[in-house]
mmCIF file of C-alpha atoms in Angstrom:
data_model
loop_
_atom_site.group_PDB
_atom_site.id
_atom_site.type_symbol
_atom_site.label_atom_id
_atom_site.label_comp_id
_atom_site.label_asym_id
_atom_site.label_seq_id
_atom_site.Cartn_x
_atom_site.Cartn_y
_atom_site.Cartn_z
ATOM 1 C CA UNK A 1 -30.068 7.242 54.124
ATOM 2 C CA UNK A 2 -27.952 3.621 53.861
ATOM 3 C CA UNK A 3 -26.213 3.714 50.398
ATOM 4 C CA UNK A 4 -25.611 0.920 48.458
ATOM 5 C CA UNK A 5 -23.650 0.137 45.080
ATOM 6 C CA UNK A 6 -24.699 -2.189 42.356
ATOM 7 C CA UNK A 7 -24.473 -2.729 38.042
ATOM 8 C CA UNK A 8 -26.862 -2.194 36.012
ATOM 9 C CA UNK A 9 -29.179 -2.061 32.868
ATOM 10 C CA UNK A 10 -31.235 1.118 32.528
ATOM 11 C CA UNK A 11 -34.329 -0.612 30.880
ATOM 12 C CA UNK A 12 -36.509 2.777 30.756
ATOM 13 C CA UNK A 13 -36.801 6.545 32.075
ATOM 14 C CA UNK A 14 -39.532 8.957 32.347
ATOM 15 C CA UNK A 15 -39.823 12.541 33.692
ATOM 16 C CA UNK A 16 -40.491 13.971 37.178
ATOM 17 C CA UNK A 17 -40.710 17.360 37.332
ATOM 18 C CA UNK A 18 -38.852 20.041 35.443
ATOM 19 C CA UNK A 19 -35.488 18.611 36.118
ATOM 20 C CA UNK A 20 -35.314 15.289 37.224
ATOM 21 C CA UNK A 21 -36.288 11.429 35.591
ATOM 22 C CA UNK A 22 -37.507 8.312 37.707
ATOM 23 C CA UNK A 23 -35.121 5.314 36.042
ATOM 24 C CA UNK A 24 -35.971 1.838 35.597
ATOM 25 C CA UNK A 25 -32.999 -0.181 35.895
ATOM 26 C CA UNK A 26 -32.365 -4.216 36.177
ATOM 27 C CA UNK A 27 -29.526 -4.498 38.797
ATOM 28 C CA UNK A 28 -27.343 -7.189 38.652
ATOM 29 C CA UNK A 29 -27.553 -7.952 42.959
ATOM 30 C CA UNK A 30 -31.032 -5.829 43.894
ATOM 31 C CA UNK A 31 -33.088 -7.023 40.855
ATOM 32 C CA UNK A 32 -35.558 -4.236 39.429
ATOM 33 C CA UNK A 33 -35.301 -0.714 41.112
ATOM 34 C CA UNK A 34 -36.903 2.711 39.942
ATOM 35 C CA UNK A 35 -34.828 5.077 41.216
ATOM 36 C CA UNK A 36 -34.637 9.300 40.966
ATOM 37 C CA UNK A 37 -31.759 11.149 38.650
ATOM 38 C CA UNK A 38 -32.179 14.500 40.096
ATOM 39 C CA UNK A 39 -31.374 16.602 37.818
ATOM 40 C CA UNK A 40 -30.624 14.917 34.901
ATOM 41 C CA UNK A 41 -32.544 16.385 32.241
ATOM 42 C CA UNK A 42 -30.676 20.086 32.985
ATOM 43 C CA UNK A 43 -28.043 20.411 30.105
ATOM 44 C CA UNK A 44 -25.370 21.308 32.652
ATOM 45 C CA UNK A 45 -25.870 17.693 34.238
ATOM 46 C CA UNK A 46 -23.005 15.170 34.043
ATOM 47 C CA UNK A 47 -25.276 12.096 34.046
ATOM 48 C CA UNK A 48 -26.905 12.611 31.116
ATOM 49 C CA UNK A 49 -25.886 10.282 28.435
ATOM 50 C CA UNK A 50 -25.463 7.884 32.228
ATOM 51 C CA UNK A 51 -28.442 7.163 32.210
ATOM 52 C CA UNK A 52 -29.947 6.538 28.791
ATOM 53 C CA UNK A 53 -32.242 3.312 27.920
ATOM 54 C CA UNK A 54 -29.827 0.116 27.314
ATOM 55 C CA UNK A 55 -26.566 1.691 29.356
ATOM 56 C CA UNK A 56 -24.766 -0.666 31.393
ATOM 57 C CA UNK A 57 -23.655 1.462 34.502
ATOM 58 C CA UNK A 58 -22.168 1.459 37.526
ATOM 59 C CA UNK A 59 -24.304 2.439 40.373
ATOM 60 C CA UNK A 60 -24.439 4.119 44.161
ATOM 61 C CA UNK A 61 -27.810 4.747 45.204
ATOM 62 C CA UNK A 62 -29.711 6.097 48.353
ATOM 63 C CA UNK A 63 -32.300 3.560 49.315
ATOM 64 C CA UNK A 64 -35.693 5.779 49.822
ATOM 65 C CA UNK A 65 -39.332 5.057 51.533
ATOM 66 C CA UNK A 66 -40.427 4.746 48.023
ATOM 67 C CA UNK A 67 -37.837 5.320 45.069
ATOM 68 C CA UNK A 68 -34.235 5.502 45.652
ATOM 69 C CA UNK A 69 -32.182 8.197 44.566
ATOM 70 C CA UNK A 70 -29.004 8.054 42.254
ATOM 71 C CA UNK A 71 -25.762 9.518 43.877
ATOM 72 C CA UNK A 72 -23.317 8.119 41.848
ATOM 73 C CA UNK A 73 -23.050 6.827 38.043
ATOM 74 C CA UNK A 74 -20.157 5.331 35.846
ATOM 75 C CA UNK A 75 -20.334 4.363 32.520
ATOM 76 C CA UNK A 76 -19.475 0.325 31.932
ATOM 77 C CA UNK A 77 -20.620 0.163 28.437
ATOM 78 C CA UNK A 78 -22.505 2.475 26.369
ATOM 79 C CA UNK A 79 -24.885 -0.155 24.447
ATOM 80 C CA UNK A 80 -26.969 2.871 23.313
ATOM 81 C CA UNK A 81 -24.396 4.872 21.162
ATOM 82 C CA UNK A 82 -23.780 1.641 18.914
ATOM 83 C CA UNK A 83 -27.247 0.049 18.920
ATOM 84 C CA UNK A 84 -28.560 4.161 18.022
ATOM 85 C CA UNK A 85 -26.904 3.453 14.838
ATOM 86 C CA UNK A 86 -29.354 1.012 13.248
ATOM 87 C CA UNK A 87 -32.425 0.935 13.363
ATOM 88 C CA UNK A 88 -32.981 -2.630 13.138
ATOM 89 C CA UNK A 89 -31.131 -3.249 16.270
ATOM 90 C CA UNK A 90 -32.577 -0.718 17.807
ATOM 91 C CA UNK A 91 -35.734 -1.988 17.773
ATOM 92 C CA UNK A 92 -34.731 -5.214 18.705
ATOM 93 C CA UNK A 93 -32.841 -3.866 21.684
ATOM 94 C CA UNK A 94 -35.738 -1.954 22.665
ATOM 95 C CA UNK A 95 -37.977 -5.230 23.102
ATOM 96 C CA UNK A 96 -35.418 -7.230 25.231
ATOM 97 C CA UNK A 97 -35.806 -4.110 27.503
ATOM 98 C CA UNK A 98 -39.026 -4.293 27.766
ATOM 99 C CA UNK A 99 -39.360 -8.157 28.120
ATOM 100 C CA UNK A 100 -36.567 -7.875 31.107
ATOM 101 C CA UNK A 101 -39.031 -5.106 32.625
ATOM 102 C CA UNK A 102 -41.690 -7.246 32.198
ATOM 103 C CA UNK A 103 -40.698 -10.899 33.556
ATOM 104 C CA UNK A 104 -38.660 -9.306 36.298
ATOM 105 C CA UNK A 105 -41.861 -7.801 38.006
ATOM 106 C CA UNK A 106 -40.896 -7.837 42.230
ATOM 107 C CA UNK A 107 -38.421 -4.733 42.626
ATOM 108 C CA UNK A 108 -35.638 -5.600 44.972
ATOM 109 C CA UNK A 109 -36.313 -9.351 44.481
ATOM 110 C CA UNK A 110 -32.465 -10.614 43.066
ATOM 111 C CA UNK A 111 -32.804 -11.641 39.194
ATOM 112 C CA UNK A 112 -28.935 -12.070 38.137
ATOM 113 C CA UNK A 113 -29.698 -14.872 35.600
ATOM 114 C CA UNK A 114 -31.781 -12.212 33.981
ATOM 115 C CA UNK A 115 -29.088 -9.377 34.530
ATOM 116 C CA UNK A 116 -26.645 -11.343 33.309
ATOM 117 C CA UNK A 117 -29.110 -12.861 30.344
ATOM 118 C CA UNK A 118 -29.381 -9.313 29.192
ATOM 119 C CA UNK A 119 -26.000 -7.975 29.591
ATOM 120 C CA UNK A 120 -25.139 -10.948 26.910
ATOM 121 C CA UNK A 121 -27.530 -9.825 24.471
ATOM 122 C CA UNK A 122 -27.266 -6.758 24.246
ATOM 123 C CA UNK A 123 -23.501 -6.951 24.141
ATOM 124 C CA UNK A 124 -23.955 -9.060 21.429
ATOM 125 C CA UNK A 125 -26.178 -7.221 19.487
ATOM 126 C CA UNK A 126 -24.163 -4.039 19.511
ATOM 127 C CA UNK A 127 -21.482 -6.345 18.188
ATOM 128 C CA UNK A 128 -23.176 -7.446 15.682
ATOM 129 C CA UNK A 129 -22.090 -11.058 16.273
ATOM 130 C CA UNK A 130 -25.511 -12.446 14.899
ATOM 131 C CA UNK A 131 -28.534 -11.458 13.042
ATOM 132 C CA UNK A 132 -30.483 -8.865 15.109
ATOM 133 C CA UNK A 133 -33.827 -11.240 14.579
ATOM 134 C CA UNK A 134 -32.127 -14.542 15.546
ATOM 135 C CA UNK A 135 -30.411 -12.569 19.058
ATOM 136 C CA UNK A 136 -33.938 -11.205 20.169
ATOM 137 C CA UNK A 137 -35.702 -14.656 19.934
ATOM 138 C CA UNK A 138 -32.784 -16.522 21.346
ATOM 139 C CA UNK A 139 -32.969 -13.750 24.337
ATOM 140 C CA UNK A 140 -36.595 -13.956 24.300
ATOM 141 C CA UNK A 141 -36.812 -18.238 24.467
ATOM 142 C CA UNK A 142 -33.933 -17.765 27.124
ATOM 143 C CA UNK A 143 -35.530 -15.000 29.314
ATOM 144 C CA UNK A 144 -38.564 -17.451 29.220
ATOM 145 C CA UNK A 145 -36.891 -20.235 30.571
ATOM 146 C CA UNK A 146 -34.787 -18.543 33.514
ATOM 147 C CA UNK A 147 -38.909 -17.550 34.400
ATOM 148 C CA UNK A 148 -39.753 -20.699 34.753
ATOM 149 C CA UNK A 149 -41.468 -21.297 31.295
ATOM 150 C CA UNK A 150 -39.068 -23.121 29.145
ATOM 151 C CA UNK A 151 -40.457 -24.265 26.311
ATOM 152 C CA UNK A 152 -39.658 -28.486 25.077
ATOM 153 C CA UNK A 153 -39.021 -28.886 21.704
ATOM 154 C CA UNK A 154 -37.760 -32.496 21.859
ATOM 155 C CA UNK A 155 -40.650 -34.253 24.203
ATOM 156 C CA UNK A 156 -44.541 -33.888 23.775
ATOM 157 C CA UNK A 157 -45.411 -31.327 27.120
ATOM 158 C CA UNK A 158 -48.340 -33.626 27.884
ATOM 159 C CA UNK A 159 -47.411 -37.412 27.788
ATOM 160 C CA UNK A 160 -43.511 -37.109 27.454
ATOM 161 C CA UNK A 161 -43.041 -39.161 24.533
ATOM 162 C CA UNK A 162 -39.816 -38.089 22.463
ATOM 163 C CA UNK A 163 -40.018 -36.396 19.267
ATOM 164 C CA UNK A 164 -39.950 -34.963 16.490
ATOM 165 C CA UNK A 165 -43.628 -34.141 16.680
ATOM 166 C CA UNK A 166 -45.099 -31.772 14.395
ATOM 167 C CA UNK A 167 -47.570 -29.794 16.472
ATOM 168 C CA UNK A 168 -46.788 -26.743 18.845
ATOM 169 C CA UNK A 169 -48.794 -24.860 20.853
ATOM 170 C CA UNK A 170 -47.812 -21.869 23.234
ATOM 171 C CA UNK A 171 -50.511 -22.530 25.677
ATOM 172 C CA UNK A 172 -49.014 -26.035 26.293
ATOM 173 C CA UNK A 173 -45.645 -25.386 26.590
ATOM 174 C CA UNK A 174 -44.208 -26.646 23.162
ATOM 175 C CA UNK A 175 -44.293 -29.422 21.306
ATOM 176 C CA UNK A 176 -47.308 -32.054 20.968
ATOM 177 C CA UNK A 177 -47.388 -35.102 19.902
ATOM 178 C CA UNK A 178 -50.447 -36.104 17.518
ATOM 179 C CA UNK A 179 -52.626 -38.282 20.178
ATOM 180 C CA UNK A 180 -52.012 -34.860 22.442
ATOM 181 C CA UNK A 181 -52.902 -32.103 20.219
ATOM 182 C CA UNK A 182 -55.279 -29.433 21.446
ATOM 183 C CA UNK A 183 -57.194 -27.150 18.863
ATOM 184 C CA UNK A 184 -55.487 -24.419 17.478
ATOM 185 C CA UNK A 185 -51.922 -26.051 17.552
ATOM 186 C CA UNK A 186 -49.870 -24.318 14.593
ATOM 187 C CA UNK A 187 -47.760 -27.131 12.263
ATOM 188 C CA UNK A 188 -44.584 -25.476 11.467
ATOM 189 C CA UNK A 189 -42.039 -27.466 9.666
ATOM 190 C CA UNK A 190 -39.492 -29.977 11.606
ATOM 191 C CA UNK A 191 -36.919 -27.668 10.525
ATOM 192 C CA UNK A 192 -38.287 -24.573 12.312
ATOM 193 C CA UNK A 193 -38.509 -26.892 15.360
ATOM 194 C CA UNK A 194 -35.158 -27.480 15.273
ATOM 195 C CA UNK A 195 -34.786 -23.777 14.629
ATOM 196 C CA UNK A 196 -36.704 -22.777 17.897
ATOM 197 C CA UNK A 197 -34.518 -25.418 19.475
ATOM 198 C CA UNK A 198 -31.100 -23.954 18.182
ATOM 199 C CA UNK A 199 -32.390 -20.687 19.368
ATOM 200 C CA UNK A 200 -32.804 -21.621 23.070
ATOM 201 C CA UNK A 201 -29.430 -23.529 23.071
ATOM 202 C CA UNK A 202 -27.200 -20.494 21.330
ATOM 203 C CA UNK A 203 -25.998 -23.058 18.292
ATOM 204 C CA UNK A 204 -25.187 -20.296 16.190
ATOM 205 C CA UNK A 205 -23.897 -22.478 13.154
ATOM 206 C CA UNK A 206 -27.042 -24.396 13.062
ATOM 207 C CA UNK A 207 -29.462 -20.795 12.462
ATOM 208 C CA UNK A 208 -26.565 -19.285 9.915
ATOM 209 C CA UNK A 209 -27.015 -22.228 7.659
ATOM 210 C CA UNK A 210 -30.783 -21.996 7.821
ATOM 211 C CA UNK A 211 -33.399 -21.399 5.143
ATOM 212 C CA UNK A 212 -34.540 -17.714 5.896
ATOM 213 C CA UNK A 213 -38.165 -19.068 6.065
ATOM 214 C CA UNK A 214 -37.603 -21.259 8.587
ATOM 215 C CA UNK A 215 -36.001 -18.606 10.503
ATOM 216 C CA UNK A 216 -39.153 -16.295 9.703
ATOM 217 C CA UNK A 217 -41.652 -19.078 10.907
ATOM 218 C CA UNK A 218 -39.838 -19.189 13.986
ATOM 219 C CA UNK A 219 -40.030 -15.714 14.787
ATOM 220 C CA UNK A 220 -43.571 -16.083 14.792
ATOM 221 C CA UNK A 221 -43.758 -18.899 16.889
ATOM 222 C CA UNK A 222 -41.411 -17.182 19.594
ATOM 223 C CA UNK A 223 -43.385 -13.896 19.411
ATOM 224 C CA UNK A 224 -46.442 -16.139 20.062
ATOM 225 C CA UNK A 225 -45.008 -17.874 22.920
ATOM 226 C CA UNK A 226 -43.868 -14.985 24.712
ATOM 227 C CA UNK A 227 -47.254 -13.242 24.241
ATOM 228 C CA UNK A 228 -49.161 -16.095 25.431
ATOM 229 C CA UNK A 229 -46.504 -16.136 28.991
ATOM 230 C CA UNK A 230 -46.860 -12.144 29.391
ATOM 231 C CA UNK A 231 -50.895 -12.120 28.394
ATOM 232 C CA UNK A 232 -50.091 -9.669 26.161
ATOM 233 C CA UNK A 233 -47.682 -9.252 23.264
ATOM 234 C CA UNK A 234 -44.862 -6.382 23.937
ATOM 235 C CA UNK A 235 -45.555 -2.973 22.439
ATOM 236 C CA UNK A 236 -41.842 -2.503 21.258
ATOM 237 C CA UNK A 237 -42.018 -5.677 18.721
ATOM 238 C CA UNK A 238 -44.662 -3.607 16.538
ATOM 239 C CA UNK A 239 -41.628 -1.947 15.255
ATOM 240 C CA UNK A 240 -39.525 -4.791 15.185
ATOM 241 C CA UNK A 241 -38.293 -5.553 11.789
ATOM 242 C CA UNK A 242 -38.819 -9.652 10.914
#
């Protein structure tokens, strides 16, 4: 069987058998692979703490007819040993996983904006460089974008016209100016549009001097978005603290 090498993610695992785990990982050169750990769950095995959810590994694999099969696996960074530590975090890791498994949907299709996207934050949230909340919607807005959905919070999505405007609507793609506006358009403040626009941009400074219920507004309006995008809202931010 042809081998290859790659980094990962591992973004989920489940069990085969009495011994073994299929493993969902988000390469940085083959995109999203499922791939067998034989073995793994026997307490003699030396992959074990490997191949945990959020683990950023290095990888040889066996390419298979359907999965591939895990021959080799390094440690890069151990995300999961930190981020176990609080649960807030956690949680918050937990649905950047699950948004990377679910916007990177062809396996073998090449995705290293997202790889790369997700290496970032999870490296920052296990450093705790920013507010768990503020690093999941900034990841979220971001992930988005590198899909091909990027949200405008500076021009009306319909007509173009600059901004401010003070109507947004996930179905439209942002912002909407008042002669655009569709039914059901949510009115958050101009502050939590320039919150949601800090957020996709990484300005850091601009979100730490914010007014926590701007920040809380825009939570809402991200978790919205994203929903609307995947058709469904992500099981993981039920436990999401916000």
């Amino acid at each position: 069987m042809p081998l290859y090498r790659d980094e990962a993610i591992v973004l989920r695992t489940h069990k085969l058998g009495e011994a073994d785990r299929i493993i969902t990982l988000l390469t940085r050169q083959h995109g999203r692979v499922r791939a067998v750990a034989k073995g793994v769950r026997r307490t003699t095995s030396r992959w074990g703490s490997r191949l945990e959810p959020f683990t950023h590994v290095d990888l040889q694999l066996a390419e298979g007819r359907n999965l591939d099969t895990i021959t080799q696996a390094e440690t890069i960074d151990p995300f999961h040993a930190r981020l176990g530590m609080d649960y807030e975090r956690y949680t918050a890791g937990t649905a950047m996983l699950e948004t990377a498994e679910r916007l990177v949907t062809e396996e073998k299709e090449p995705s290293v904006q997202h790889f790369l996207l997700l290496v970032g934050g999870l490296r920052a949230m296990a450093a705790e460089e920013h507010a768990a909340s503020q690093i999941l919607d900034s990841y979220l807005l971001r992930s988005l974008a590198v899909s091909g959905y990027a949200p405008s919070f500076d021009h009306c999505t319909s007509c173009g016209v600059e901004g401010p405007h003070r109507y947004f609507n996930p179905s439209a793609g942002g912002v909407l100016c008042t002669m655009c506006k569709v039914p059901g358009s949510a009115t958050p403040a101009q502050e939590t549009i320039r919150v949601l626009a800090a957020l996709l941009t990484g300005d850091w400074a601009h979100l730490r001097a914010t007014d926590p219920r701007h920040l809380r507004e825009a939570s809402t309006l991200v978790a919205a978005y994203l929903a609307w995008h995947l058709e469904r809202g992500l099981r993981s931010m039920a436990y999401v603290e916000r």
